[in-house]
Short mmCIF file of C-alpha atoms and ligand atoms in Angstrom, two decimals:
data_model
loop_
_atom_site.label_atom_id
_atom_site.label_comp_id
_atom_site.label_asym_id
_atom_site.label_seq_id
_atom_site.Cartn_x
_atom_site.Cartn_y
_atom_site.Cartn_z
CA MET A 1220 -1.26 47.82 0.67
CA ARG A 1221 2.25 46.72 -0.42
CA ILE A 1222 2.40 44.37 2.51
CA LEU A 1223 -0.68 42.52 1.14
CA PHE A 1224 1.02 42.03 -2.29
CA TRP A 1225 4.16 40.43 -0.53
CA LEU A 1226 2.01 38.31 1.72
CA GLY A 1227 -0.01 37.01 -1.19
CA LEU A 1228 3.25 36.24 -3.06
CA LEU A 1229 4.62 34.25 0.02
CA VAL A 1230 1.35 32.26 0.15
CA LEU A 1231 1.90 31.36 -3.56
CA ILE A 1232 5.37 30.29 -2.99
CA ILE A 1233 4.58 28.05 -0.13
CA LEU A 1234 1.75 26.48 -2.02
CA ALA A 1235 4.01 25.82 -4.86
CA LEU A 1236 6.60 24.32 -2.64
CA LYS A 1237 4.04 22.12 -1.06
CA LYS A 1238 3.12 20.68 -4.33
CA LYS A 1239 6.57 19.88 -5.21
CA MET A 1240 7.18 18.24 -1.96
CA GLN A 1241 4.28 15.70 -2.58
CA PRO A 1242 5.33 12.31 -3.96
CA PRO A 1243 4.44 11.87 -7.64
CA ARG A 1244 2.71 8.65 -7.07
CA SER A 1245 -0.08 8.09 -4.13
CA PRO A 1246 0.50 5.02 -2.03
CA VAL A 1247 -2.91 3.55 -3.06
CA ALA A 1248 -1.59 3.68 -6.82
CA THR A 1249 1.56 1.74 -6.06
CA THR A 1250 -0.07 -1.04 -4.04
CA SER A 1251 -2.84 -1.63 -6.66
CA ARG A 1252 -0.07 -2.34 -9.20
CA PRO A 1253 2.15 -5.40 -8.54
CA ASP A 1254 5.86 -4.33 -8.31
CA PRO A 1255 7.64 -6.71 -10.96
CA GLN A 1256 10.71 -6.82 -8.59
CA ASN A 1257 8.84 -7.91 -5.51
CA PRO A 1258 5.47 -9.35 -6.47
CA ALA A 1259 4.84 -10.76 -2.91
CA SER A 1260 4.67 -7.42 -1.43
CA ALA A 1261 1.36 -6.54 -3.45
CA GLU A 1262 -0.12 -9.88 -2.90
CA ALA A 1263 -3.06 -10.41 -0.49
CA MET A 1264 -2.00 -12.48 2.64
CA VAL A 1265 -4.22 -15.19 3.90
CA CYS A 1266 -4.22 -16.89 7.39
CA CYS A 1267 -4.06 -20.68 7.81
CA ALA A 1268 -7.14 -22.02 9.47
CA HIS A 1269 -5.27 -24.77 11.03
CA CYS A 1270 -2.11 -22.95 12.58
CA GLN A 1271 -2.90 -19.42 11.90
CA ILE A 1272 0.12 -18.69 9.94
CA TYR A 1273 0.11 -15.97 7.31
CA LEU A 1274 1.14 -16.71 3.70
CA PRO A 1275 0.68 -15.31 0.23
CA ALA A 1276 -2.59 -16.25 -1.20
CA SER A 1277 -1.01 -17.82 -4.17
CA GLU A 1278 0.71 -20.38 -2.01
CA ALA A 1279 -2.42 -21.19 0.07
CA VAL A 1280 -4.61 -24.35 -0.28
CA GLN A 1281 -8.25 -23.63 -0.42
CA ARG A 1282 -10.58 -26.17 0.98
CA GLY A 1283 -14.14 -24.94 1.03
CA GLU A 1284 -14.55 -21.75 2.73
CA GLN A 1285 -11.17 -21.98 4.56
CA VAL A 1286 -7.70 -21.55 3.36
CA TYR A 1287 -4.61 -23.58 4.68
CA CYS A 1288 -0.91 -23.16 4.43
CA SER A 1289 -0.39 -26.61 3.07
CA LYS A 1290 -2.09 -29.66 1.87
CA GLU A 1291 -1.32 -31.46 5.16
CA HIS A 1292 -3.26 -28.86 7.11
CA ALA A 1293 -6.23 -28.95 4.78
CA ASP A 1294 -6.48 -32.66 5.38
CA LEU A 1295 -6.10 -32.33 9.15
CA ALA A 1296 -9.03 -29.99 9.55
ZN1 ZN B 1334 -1.17 -24.24 8.71
#
């Protein structure tokens, strides 16, 4: 019966180590909160309807349902 005690203790130690190894913050929590040092990393990217280039949503030009990288492309469409 003594081996069962040691096996149980070993399992408890492994579980405790696994908990310690886990990162303190989940990746979902970090992406939902904008990083003050790099605000662009958390920002949504949109695709220009004219040239298909990707750019941050804050820099995009919205024209109706479509978004464009610049006013020029919005006028061309
Ligand atoms: Zn464009």
